[in-house]
Short mmCIF file of N, CA, C and O in Angstrom, two decimals:
data_model
loop_
_atom_site.label_atom_id
_atom_site.label_comp_id
_atom_site.label_asym_id
_atom_site.label_seq_id
_atom_site.Cartn_x
_atom_site.Cartn_y
_atom_site.Cartn_z
N MET A 284 -21.05 1.28 -4.75
CA MET A 284 -21.14 1.08 -3.32
C MET A 284 -22.53 1.44 -2.81
O MET A 284 -23.00 0.84 -1.86
N SER A 285 -23.18 2.41 -3.43
CA SER A 285 -24.50 2.81 -2.94
C SER A 285 -25.49 1.64 -2.99
O SER A 285 -26.39 1.57 -2.17
N LYS A 286 -25.31 0.71 -3.93
CA LYS A 286 -26.17 -0.46 -3.99
C LYS A 286 -25.96 -1.35 -2.76
O LYS A 286 -26.89 -1.98 -2.28
N SER A 287 -24.73 -1.40 -2.27
CA SER A 287 -24.40 -2.29 -1.17
C SER A 287 -24.79 -1.74 0.19
O SER A 287 -25.08 -2.50 1.10
N VAL A 288 -24.75 -0.42 0.35
CA VAL A 288 -25.04 0.15 1.66
C VAL A 288 -26.34 0.94 1.69
O VAL A 288 -26.74 1.44 2.73
N GLY A 289 -27.00 1.07 0.55
CA GLY A 289 -28.31 1.71 0.52
C GLY A 289 -28.30 3.21 0.63
O GLY A 289 -29.25 3.81 1.13
N PHE A 290 -27.25 3.87 0.14
CA PHE A 290 -27.22 5.33 0.15
C PHE A 290 -28.30 5.87 -0.78
O PHE A 290 -28.49 5.37 -1.87
N ASP A 291 -28.99 6.89 -0.33
CA ASP A 291 -29.96 7.58 -1.16
C ASP A 291 -29.37 8.91 -1.61
O ASP A 291 -28.51 9.48 -0.95
N ILE A 292 -29.85 9.41 -2.74
CA ILE A 292 -29.38 10.72 -3.19
C ILE A 292 -30.29 11.80 -2.62
O ILE A 292 -31.46 11.56 -2.33
N SER A 293 -29.75 12.99 -2.47
CA SER A 293 -30.52 14.12 -1.94
C SER A 293 -31.41 14.69 -3.05
O SER A 293 -31.32 14.28 -4.21
N GLU A 294 -32.22 15.67 -2.69
CA GLU A 294 -33.06 16.32 -3.69
C GLU A 294 -32.22 17.03 -4.74
O GLU A 294 -32.66 17.26 -5.86
N ALA A 295 -30.99 17.40 -4.37
CA ALA A 295 -30.08 18.07 -5.31
C ALA A 295 -29.38 17.08 -6.23
O ALA A 295 -28.62 17.48 -7.11
N GLY A 296 -29.62 15.78 -6.01
CA GLY A 296 -29.01 14.77 -6.86
C GLY A 296 -27.61 14.36 -6.43
O GLY A 296 -26.87 13.78 -7.21
N THR A 297 -27.26 14.61 -5.18
CA THR A 297 -25.94 14.25 -4.66
C THR A 297 -26.08 13.27 -3.51
O THR A 297 -27.15 13.12 -2.92
N PHE A 298 -24.98 12.61 -3.20
CA PHE A 298 -24.93 11.73 -2.04
C PHE A 298 -24.43 12.52 -0.85
O PHE A 298 -23.54 13.36 -0.98
N ASP A 299 -25.01 12.26 0.32
CA ASP A 299 -24.49 12.86 1.53
C ASP A 299 -23.20 12.14 1.91
O ASP A 299 -23.02 10.96 1.61
N TYR A 300 -22.28 12.84 2.53
CA TYR A 300 -21.02 12.27 2.96
C TYR A 300 -20.56 12.98 4.22
O TYR A 300 -21.04 14.06 4.54
N ASP A 301 -19.64 12.35 4.91
CA ASP A 301 -19.07 12.94 6.11
C ASP A 301 -17.90 13.83 5.69
O ASP A 301 -16.86 13.32 5.26
N PRO A 302 -18.06 15.14 5.77
CA PRO A 302 -16.99 16.03 5.31
C PRO A 302 -15.67 15.84 6.06
O PRO A 302 -14.60 16.05 5.48
N ASP A 303 -15.72 15.43 7.32
CA ASP A 303 -14.48 15.22 8.07
C ASP A 303 -13.64 14.12 7.42
O ASP A 303 -12.41 14.22 7.38
N ILE A 304 -14.30 13.08 6.91
CA ILE A 304 -13.57 11.98 6.28
C ILE A 304 -12.98 12.43 4.94
O ILE A 304 -11.80 12.24 4.67
N VAL A 305 -13.81 13.04 4.11
CA VAL A 305 -13.36 13.44 2.77
C VAL A 305 -12.30 14.54 2.87
O VAL A 305 -11.26 14.47 2.20
N GLU A 306 -12.53 15.53 3.68
CA GLU A 306 -11.59 16.65 3.77
C GLU A 306 -10.23 16.22 4.33
O GLU A 306 -9.21 16.85 4.04
N ALA A 307 -10.20 15.15 5.11
CA ALA A 307 -8.92 14.65 5.64
C ALA A 307 -7.96 14.32 4.50
O ALA A 307 -6.75 14.54 4.61
N TYR A 308 -8.48 13.82 3.39
CA TYR A 308 -7.62 13.45 2.26
C TYR A 308 -6.98 14.67 1.60
O TYR A 308 -5.97 14.55 0.91
N PHE A 309 -7.53 15.84 1.82
CA PHE A 309 -6.99 17.06 1.22
C PHE A 309 -6.25 17.93 2.23
O PHE A 309 -5.56 18.87 1.84
N ASN A 310 -6.37 17.60 3.52
CA ASN A 310 -5.79 18.47 4.54
C ASN A 310 -4.82 17.80 5.50
O ASN A 310 -4.14 18.48 6.25
N LYS A 311 -4.78 16.49 5.53
CA LYS A 311 -3.93 15.79 6.49
C LYS A 311 -2.79 15.06 5.79
O LYS A 311 -2.96 14.55 4.68
N SER A 312 -1.65 15.02 6.49
CA SER A 312 -0.56 14.23 5.96
C SER A 312 -0.95 12.76 6.01
O SER A 312 -1.87 12.38 6.74
N GLN A 313 -0.26 11.95 5.26
CA GLN A 313 -0.54 10.52 5.18
C GLN A 313 -1.87 10.20 4.51
O GLN A 313 -2.36 9.08 4.60
N HIS A 314 -2.49 11.19 3.87
CA HIS A 314 -3.71 11.00 3.08
C HIS A 314 -3.42 11.51 1.67
O HIS A 314 -2.86 12.59 1.51
N HIS A 315 -3.83 10.74 0.67
CA HIS A 315 -3.46 11.06 -0.70
C HIS A 315 -4.67 10.90 -1.63
O HIS A 315 -5.07 9.78 -1.95
N PRO A 316 -5.27 12.02 -2.07
CA PRO A 316 -6.40 11.94 -3.00
C PRO A 316 -5.91 11.96 -4.45
O PRO A 316 -4.97 12.69 -4.79
N TYR A 317 -6.54 11.16 -5.28
CA TYR A 317 -6.20 11.13 -6.71
C TYR A 317 -7.48 11.15 -7.53
O TYR A 317 -8.43 10.43 -7.21
N PHE A 318 -7.47 11.96 -8.58
CA PHE A 318 -8.54 11.90 -9.56
C PHE A 318 -8.09 10.97 -10.67
O PHE A 318 -6.93 11.01 -11.09
N ILE A 319 -8.97 10.13 -11.13
CA ILE A 319 -8.68 9.20 -12.22
C ILE A 319 -9.16 9.86 -13.51
O ILE A 319 -10.34 10.18 -13.65
N ILE A 320 -8.22 10.09 -14.42
CA ILE A 320 -8.51 10.73 -15.70
C ILE A 320 -8.29 9.72 -16.82
O ILE A 320 -7.26 9.05 -16.85
N SER A 321 -9.23 9.61 -17.73
CA SER A 321 -9.10 8.72 -18.87
C SER A 321 -9.47 9.50 -20.13
O SER A 321 -10.57 10.06 -20.20
N ASN A 322 -8.55 9.57 -21.07
CA ASN A 322 -8.78 10.32 -22.31
C ASN A 322 -9.26 11.75 -22.04
O ASN A 322 -10.18 12.24 -22.70
N GLY A 323 -8.64 12.37 -21.03
CA GLY A 323 -8.95 13.75 -20.71
C GLY A 323 -10.23 13.97 -19.93
O GLY A 323 -10.62 15.11 -19.67
N LYS A 324 -10.90 12.89 -19.54
CA LYS A 324 -12.17 13.01 -18.81
C LYS A 324 -12.04 12.43 -17.41
O LYS A 324 -11.34 11.44 -17.20
N LEU A 325 -12.74 13.06 -16.47
CA LEU A 325 -12.77 12.55 -15.11
C LEU A 325 -13.49 11.20 -15.11
O LEU A 325 -14.64 11.10 -15.54
N ALA A 326 -12.77 10.16 -14.66
CA ALA A 326 -13.32 8.81 -14.68
C ALA A 326 -13.58 8.27 -13.28
O ALA A 326 -14.23 7.24 -13.12
N GLY A 327 -13.06 8.94 -12.24
CA GLY A 327 -13.26 8.45 -10.89
C GLY A 327 -12.27 9.07 -9.93
O GLY A 327 -11.67 10.11 -10.21
N PHE A 328 -12.08 8.40 -8.79
CA PHE A 328 -11.12 8.88 -7.80
C PHE A 328 -10.62 7.72 -6.96
O PHE A 328 -11.24 6.66 -6.89
N ALA A 329 -9.46 7.95 -6.35
CA ALA A 329 -8.87 6.99 -5.41
C ALA A 329 -8.42 7.78 -4.19
O ALA A 329 -7.79 8.83 -4.33
N LEU A 330 -8.75 7.29 -3.01
CA LEU A 330 -8.34 7.93 -1.75
C LEU A 330 -7.47 6.95 -0.98
O LEU A 330 -7.96 5.96 -0.44
N VAL A 331 -6.18 7.22 -0.97
CA VAL A 331 -5.19 6.36 -0.32
C VAL A 331 -4.78 7.01 0.98
O VAL A 331 -4.61 8.23 1.05
N ARG A 332 -4.58 6.20 2.01
CA ARG A 332 -4.11 6.73 3.30
C ARG A 332 -3.26 5.70 4.01
O ARG A 332 -3.28 4.51 3.68
N ASN A 333 -2.52 6.17 5.00
CA ASN A 333 -1.88 5.26 5.93
C ASN A 333 -2.95 4.89 6.96
O ASN A 333 -3.63 5.77 7.50
N TYR A 334 -3.11 3.61 7.19
CA TYR A 334 -4.15 3.13 8.09
C TYR A 334 -3.94 3.69 9.49
O TYR A 334 -2.82 3.66 10.01
N PRO A 335 -4.97 4.23 10.13
CA PRO A 335 -4.78 4.92 11.41
C PRO A 335 -4.14 4.08 12.52
O PRO A 335 -3.30 4.59 13.26
N ASP A 336 -4.52 2.81 12.62
CA ASP A 336 -3.99 1.99 13.72
C ASP A 336 -2.64 1.38 13.42
O ASP A 336 -1.93 0.96 14.33
N THR A 337 -2.26 1.33 12.16
CA THR A 337 -1.00 0.71 11.74
C THR A 337 -0.42 1.59 10.64
O THR A 337 -0.66 1.38 9.46
N THR A 338 0.33 2.61 11.01
CA THR A 338 0.73 3.65 10.07
C THR A 338 1.67 3.17 8.96
O THR A 338 1.83 3.87 7.97
N ASP A 339 2.26 1.98 9.11
CA ASP A 339 3.09 1.47 8.00
C ASP A 339 2.26 0.64 7.02
O ASP A 339 2.80 0.04 6.10
N LEU A 340 0.96 0.64 7.19
CA LEU A 340 0.04 -0.09 6.33
C LEU A 340 -0.73 0.91 5.46
O LEU A 340 -1.35 1.84 5.98
N LEU A 341 -0.68 0.73 4.15
CA LEU A 341 -1.42 1.58 3.23
C LEU A 341 -2.83 1.02 3.04
O LEU A 341 -3.02 -0.19 2.97
N ASP A 342 -3.79 1.91 2.96
CA ASP A 342 -5.20 1.53 2.91
C ASP A 342 -5.89 2.27 1.77
O ASP A 342 -5.74 3.50 1.66
N MET A 343 -6.61 1.54 0.93
CA MET A 343 -7.42 2.18 -0.09
C MET A 343 -8.71 2.60 0.60
O MET A 343 -9.62 1.80 0.79
N GLY A 344 -8.75 3.85 1.03
CA GLY A 344 -9.90 4.35 1.77
C GLY A 344 -11.17 4.31 0.93
O GLY A 344 -12.22 3.86 1.39
N GLN A 345 -11.08 4.79 -0.30
CA GLN A 345 -12.21 4.76 -1.24
C GLN A 345 -11.64 4.66 -2.65
O GLN A 345 -10.57 5.22 -2.94
N PHE A 346 -12.37 4.00 -3.50
CA PHE A 346 -11.96 3.85 -4.90
C PHE A 346 -13.24 3.80 -5.72
O PHE A 346 -14.13 3.01 -5.45
N PHE A 347 -13.33 4.68 -6.71
CA PHE A 347 -14.57 4.78 -7.49
C PHE A 347 -14.23 5.02 -8.95
O PHE A 347 -13.42 5.90 -9.27
N VAL A 348 -14.85 4.25 -9.83
CA VAL A 348 -14.75 4.44 -11.27
C VAL A 348 -16.17 4.57 -11.81
O VAL A 348 -17.03 3.73 -11.52
N LEU A 349 -16.42 5.63 -12.57
CA LEU A 349 -17.73 5.83 -13.19
C LEU A 349 -18.08 4.64 -14.08
O LEU A 349 -17.20 4.08 -14.74
N GLY A 350 -19.34 4.28 -14.10
CA GLY A 350 -19.80 3.13 -14.86
C GLY A 350 -19.40 3.16 -16.32
O GLY A 350 -19.06 2.13 -16.91
N SER A 351 -19.39 4.33 -16.93
CA SER A 351 -19.05 4.42 -18.35
C SER A 351 -17.58 4.12 -18.63
O SER A 351 -17.19 3.91 -19.78
N PHE A 352 -16.75 4.05 -17.57
CA PHE A 352 -15.33 3.74 -17.73
C PHE A 352 -14.98 2.34 -17.23
O PHE A 352 -13.83 1.92 -17.32
N MET A 353 -15.96 1.64 -16.70
CA MET A 353 -15.70 0.30 -16.18
C MET A 353 -15.45 -0.69 -17.32
O MET A 353 -15.90 -0.48 -18.44
N ARG A 354 -14.72 -1.74 -16.97
CA ARG A 354 -14.40 -2.85 -17.90
C ARG A 354 -13.58 -2.39 -19.11
O ARG A 354 -13.66 -2.97 -20.18
N GLN A 355 -12.79 -1.31 -18.91
CA GLN A 355 -11.91 -0.81 -19.96
C GLN A 355 -10.45 -0.77 -19.50
O GLN A 355 -9.60 -0.23 -20.18
N GLY A 356 -10.19 -1.29 -18.28
CA GLY A 356 -8.84 -1.26 -17.74
C GLY A 356 -8.49 0.01 -17.01
O GLY A 356 -7.37 0.16 -16.51
N VAL A 357 -9.43 0.95 -16.91
CA VAL A 357 -9.17 2.24 -16.26
C VAL A 357 -8.91 2.05 -14.77
O VAL A 357 -7.95 2.59 -14.23
N GLY A 358 -9.75 1.28 -14.10
CA GLY A 358 -9.57 1.05 -12.67
C GLY A 358 -8.28 0.32 -12.37
O GLY A 358 -7.54 0.68 -11.45
N ARG A 359 -7.97 -0.70 -13.14
CA ARG A 359 -6.73 -1.46 -12.94
C ARG A 359 -5.52 -0.55 -13.13
O ARG A 359 -4.59 -0.58 -12.33
N ALA A 360 -5.53 0.25 -14.18
CA ALA A 360 -4.41 1.15 -14.45
C ALA A 360 -4.25 2.18 -13.32
O ALA A 360 -3.13 2.48 -12.88
N ALA A 361 -5.37 2.70 -12.84
CA ALA A 361 -5.32 3.69 -11.75
C ALA A 361 -4.76 3.05 -10.47
O ALA A 361 -3.93 3.64 -9.77
N PHE A 362 -5.21 1.84 -10.17
CA PHE A 362 -4.72 1.17 -8.97
C PHE A 362 -3.24 0.83 -9.10
O PHE A 362 -2.48 0.97 -8.15
N ASP A 363 -2.82 0.43 -10.28
CA ASP A 363 -1.40 0.15 -10.53
C ASP A 363 -0.56 1.40 -10.25
O ASP A 363 0.50 1.32 -9.63
N LEU A 364 -1.04 2.56 -10.68
CA LEU A 364 -0.33 3.81 -10.40
C LEU A 364 -0.27 4.10 -8.90
O LEU A 364 0.75 4.58 -8.39
N CYS A 365 -1.34 3.79 -8.18
CA CYS A 365 -1.34 3.97 -6.72
C CYS A 365 -0.28 3.08 -6.08
O CYS A 365 0.45 3.53 -5.18
N LEU A 366 -0.20 1.84 -6.53
CA LEU A 366 0.79 0.92 -5.97
C LEU A 366 2.21 1.39 -6.25
O LEU A 366 3.09 1.27 -5.38
N LYS A 367 2.44 1.93 -7.42
CA LYS A 367 3.78 2.42 -7.78
C LYS A 367 4.14 3.68 -7.00
O LYS A 367 5.29 3.90 -6.67
N ALA A 368 3.14 4.51 -6.72
CA ALA A 368 3.38 5.74 -5.96
C ALA A 368 3.57 5.49 -4.47
O ALA A 368 4.21 6.28 -3.78
N HIS A 369 3.02 4.40 -3.97
CA HIS A 369 3.04 4.09 -2.54
C HIS A 369 3.43 2.62 -2.36
O HIS A 369 2.56 1.76 -2.27
N THR A 370 4.71 2.36 -2.29
CA THR A 370 5.14 0.98 -2.11
C THR A 370 5.09 0.60 -0.65
O THR A 370 5.27 1.45 0.24
N GLY A 371 4.83 -0.66 -0.39
CA GLY A 371 4.77 -1.16 0.98
C GLY A 371 3.65 -2.15 1.17
O GLY A 371 3.14 -2.74 0.22
N ARG A 372 3.27 -2.31 2.44
CA ARG A 372 2.16 -3.21 2.78
C ARG A 372 0.84 -2.49 2.53
O ARG A 372 0.68 -1.34 2.91
N TRP A 373 -0.10 -3.20 1.91
CA TRP A 373 -1.38 -2.64 1.53
C TRP A 373 -2.54 -3.47 2.06
O TRP A 373 -2.40 -4.66 2.29
N GLN A 374 -3.69 -2.79 2.14
CA GLN A 374 -4.96 -3.49 2.32
C GLN A 374 -6.03 -2.77 1.52
O GLN A 374 -5.99 -1.55 1.34
N VAL A 375 -6.96 -3.57 1.03
CA VAL A 375 -8.16 -3.06 0.36
C VAL A 375 -9.33 -3.70 1.07
O VAL A 375 -9.33 -4.90 1.34
N ARG A 376 -10.32 -2.88 1.39
CA ARG A 376 -11.52 -3.38 2.08
C ARG A 376 -12.70 -3.35 1.13
O ARG A 376 -12.89 -2.39 0.40
N VAL A 377 -13.51 -4.42 1.18
CA VAL A 377 -14.68 -4.53 0.30
C VAL A 377 -15.86 -5.03 1.12
O VAL A 377 -15.73 -5.95 1.93
N LEU A 378 -17.01 -4.43 0.87
CA LEU A 378 -18.23 -4.91 1.52
C LEU A 378 -18.61 -6.27 0.93
O LEU A 378 -18.56 -6.46 -0.29
N PRO A 379 -19.02 -7.22 1.77
CA PRO A 379 -19.37 -8.56 1.29
C PRO A 379 -20.48 -8.57 0.24
O PRO A 379 -20.49 -9.41 -0.65
N ASP A 380 -21.42 -7.64 0.32
CA ASP A 380 -22.53 -7.59 -0.63
C ASP A 380 -22.15 -6.98 -1.98
O ASP A 380 -22.91 -7.06 -2.93
N ASN A 381 -21.00 -6.34 -2.04
CA ASN A 381 -20.58 -5.69 -3.28
C ASN A 381 -19.80 -6.69 -4.14
O ASN A 381 -18.58 -6.66 -4.23
N VAL A 382 -20.55 -7.57 -4.77
CA VAL A 382 -19.97 -8.68 -5.53
C VAL A 382 -19.11 -8.17 -6.69
O VAL A 382 -18.03 -8.70 -6.95
N ALA A 383 -19.56 -7.14 -7.38
CA ALA A 383 -18.79 -6.60 -8.51
C ALA A 383 -17.44 -6.08 -8.03
O ALA A 383 -16.41 -6.32 -8.66
N ALA A 384 -17.43 -5.38 -6.90
CA ALA A 384 -16.16 -4.86 -6.36
C ALA A 384 -15.26 -6.01 -5.92
O ALA A 384 -14.04 -5.96 -6.13
N GLN A 385 -15.84 -7.04 -5.32
CA GLN A 385 -15.02 -8.20 -4.92
C GLN A 385 -14.33 -8.80 -6.13
O GLN A 385 -13.13 -9.10 -6.08
N LYS A 386 -15.06 -8.99 -7.21
CA LYS A 386 -14.48 -9.57 -8.43
C LYS A 386 -13.36 -8.68 -8.96
O LYS A 386 -12.29 -9.17 -9.33
N PHE A 387 -13.62 -7.38 -9.02
CA PHE A 387 -12.60 -6.45 -9.50
C PHE A 387 -11.34 -6.52 -8.66
O PHE A 387 -10.23 -6.65 -9.18
N TRP A 388 -11.50 -6.42 -7.33
CA TRP A 388 -10.32 -6.37 -6.46
C TRP A 388 -9.57 -7.69 -6.45
O TRP A 388 -8.34 -7.70 -6.48
N LYS A 389 -10.26 -8.80 -6.39
CA LYS A 389 -9.57 -10.10 -6.41
C LYS A 389 -8.76 -10.26 -7.69
O LYS A 389 -7.60 -10.65 -7.66
N ARG A 390 -9.38 -9.96 -8.82
CA ARG A 390 -8.68 -10.09 -10.11
C ARG A 390 -7.51 -9.10 -10.21
O ARG A 390 -6.39 -9.47 -10.57
N THR A 391 -7.76 -7.85 -9.86
CA THR A 391 -6.75 -6.82 -10.01
C THR A 391 -5.58 -7.04 -9.06
O THR A 391 -4.41 -6.96 -9.46
N VAL A 392 -5.86 -7.30 -7.79
CA VAL A 392 -4.79 -7.55 -6.82
C VAL A 392 -4.02 -8.80 -7.20
O VAL A 392 -2.78 -8.82 -7.14
N SER A 393 -4.71 -9.83 -7.62
CA SER A 393 -4.03 -11.06 -8.04
C SER A 393 -3.07 -10.78 -9.20
O SER A 393 -1.92 -11.21 -9.18
N GLU A 394 -3.54 -10.06 -10.20
CA GLU A 394 -2.69 -9.76 -11.36
C GLU A 394 -1.49 -8.89 -11.00
O GLU A 394 -0.39 -9.13 -11.49
N LEU A 395 -1.71 -7.89 -10.16
CA LEU A 395 -0.64 -6.94 -9.86
C LEU A 395 0.33 -7.42 -8.79
O LEU A 395 1.38 -6.81 -8.59
N THR A 396 -0.01 -8.51 -8.09
CA THR A 396 0.88 -9.03 -7.05
C THR A 396 1.33 -10.45 -7.34
O THR A 396 1.85 -11.13 -6.44
N ASP A 397 1.14 -10.91 -8.56
CA ASP A 397 1.46 -12.31 -8.91
C ASP A 397 0.78 -13.29 -7.96
O ASP A 397 1.38 -14.26 -7.50
N ASP A 398 -0.47 -12.98 -7.62
CA ASP A 398 -1.30 -13.85 -6.80
C ASP A 398 -0.75 -14.05 -5.38
O ASP A 398 -0.94 -15.10 -4.77
N THR A 399 -0.07 -13.04 -4.85
CA THR A 399 0.48 -13.14 -3.50
C THR A 399 -0.27 -12.20 -2.56
O THR A 399 0.22 -11.14 -2.19
N TYR A 400 -1.47 -12.58 -2.21
CA TYR A 400 -2.27 -11.79 -1.28
C TYR A 400 -3.03 -12.74 -0.37
O TYR A 400 -3.17 -13.92 -0.67
N THR A 401 -3.51 -12.19 0.74
CA THR A 401 -4.39 -12.96 1.62
C THR A 401 -5.74 -12.26 1.65
O THR A 401 -5.85 -11.06 1.38
N MET A 402 -6.76 -13.02 1.99
CA MET A 402 -8.10 -12.48 2.07
C MET A 402 -8.74 -12.97 3.36
O MET A 402 -8.72 -14.17 3.66
N ASP A 403 -9.28 -12.02 4.14
CA ASP A 403 -9.92 -12.34 5.41
C ASP A 403 -11.21 -11.55 5.56
O ASP A 403 -11.33 -10.44 5.04
N SER A 404 -12.14 -12.10 6.28
CA SER A 404 -13.36 -11.39 6.64
C SER A 404 -13.19 -10.89 8.06
O SER A 404 -13.02 -11.68 8.99
N LEU A 405 -13.21 -9.56 8.22
CA LEU A 405 -12.96 -8.94 9.53
C LEU A 405 -13.96 -7.82 9.79
O LEU A 405 -14.60 -7.31 8.87
N ASP A 406 -14.05 -7.42 11.05
CA ASP A 406 -14.90 -6.30 11.44
C ASP A 406 -14.15 -5.00 11.16
O ASP A 406 -12.97 -4.87 11.46
N TYR A 407 -14.85 -4.04 10.58
CA TYR A 407 -14.32 -2.69 10.39
C TYR A 407 -15.40 -1.71 10.78
O TYR A 407 -16.44 -1.61 10.13
N GLN A 408 -15.19 -1.03 11.89
CA GLN A 408 -16.13 -0.03 12.40
C GLN A 408 -17.56 -0.59 12.49
O GLN A 408 -18.53 0.04 12.11
N GLY A 409 -17.66 -1.83 13.01
CA GLY A 409 -18.96 -2.44 13.23
C GLY A 409 -19.57 -3.11 12.01
O GLY A 409 -20.71 -3.59 12.09
N LYS A 410 -18.86 -3.13 10.89
CA LYS A 410 -19.36 -3.79 9.69
C LYS A 410 -18.39 -4.89 9.28
O LYS A 410 -17.18 -4.73 9.38
N GLU A 411 -18.95 -5.98 8.79
CA GLU A 411 -18.11 -7.04 8.24
C GLU A 411 -17.56 -6.55 6.91
O GLU A 411 -18.28 -6.01 6.08
N MET A 412 -16.25 -6.72 6.73
CA MET A 412 -15.60 -6.33 5.49
C MET A 412 -14.68 -7.46 5.05
O MET A 412 -14.17 -8.19 5.87
N ILE A 413 -14.45 -7.54 3.74
CA ILE A 413 -13.46 -8.46 3.23
C ILE A 413 -12.18 -7.65 3.03
O ILE A 413 -12.19 -6.61 2.37
N PHE A 414 -11.10 -8.12 3.64
CA PHE A 414 -9.81 -7.44 3.57
C PHE A 414 -8.89 -8.24 2.65
O PHE A 414 -8.66 -9.43 2.87
N LEU A 415 -8.34 -7.59 1.64
CA LEU A 415 -7.29 -8.17 0.82
C LEU A 415 -6.00 -7.51 1.26
O LEU A 415 -5.90 -6.27 1.26
N SER A 416 -5.02 -8.29 1.66
CA SER A 416 -3.74 -7.77 2.16
C SER A 416 -2.62 -8.28 1.27
O SER A 416 -2.60 -9.44 0.88
N PHE A 417 -1.65 -7.40 0.99
CA PHE A 417 -0.56 -7.73 0.07
C PHE A 417 0.52 -6.67 0.16
O PHE A 417 0.38 -5.68 0.88
N ALA A 418 1.59 -6.88 -0.56
CA ALA A 418 2.69 -5.92 -0.61
C ALA A 418 2.90 -5.49 -2.06
O ALA A 418 2.68 -6.25 -2.99
N SER A 419 3.32 -4.23 -2.21
CA SER A 419 3.61 -3.73 -3.56
C SER A 419 5.09 -3.46 -3.71
O SER A 419 5.82 -3.38 -2.74
#
């Protein structure tokens, strides 16, 4: 994602983030943080929440897989577990410039929903986003 939005790393080698957003996943109901573990190693994370404006809609707030674990089925397996843990109406948002993420989400959502999803380009907090909507 940093390639798509131009995040820079700090002198300490970390990305800046909004602590209110991240901490909500650990402190608020309807927010569900998951660490993705593959072969005993941390491979990424998934942040699932109920969408603020439509609480019966599940939203993949953030999803990240380390590069060394990509293209091994780790992301697909992790997302499948999220869908099984949280059944209902879902949406995944992707930045239009993040072509790799678009390919991953289109393929993964298509496979896990038997190709029953819709895709729209909509505004999200002042940014154009691609929304994939489906049910699990």
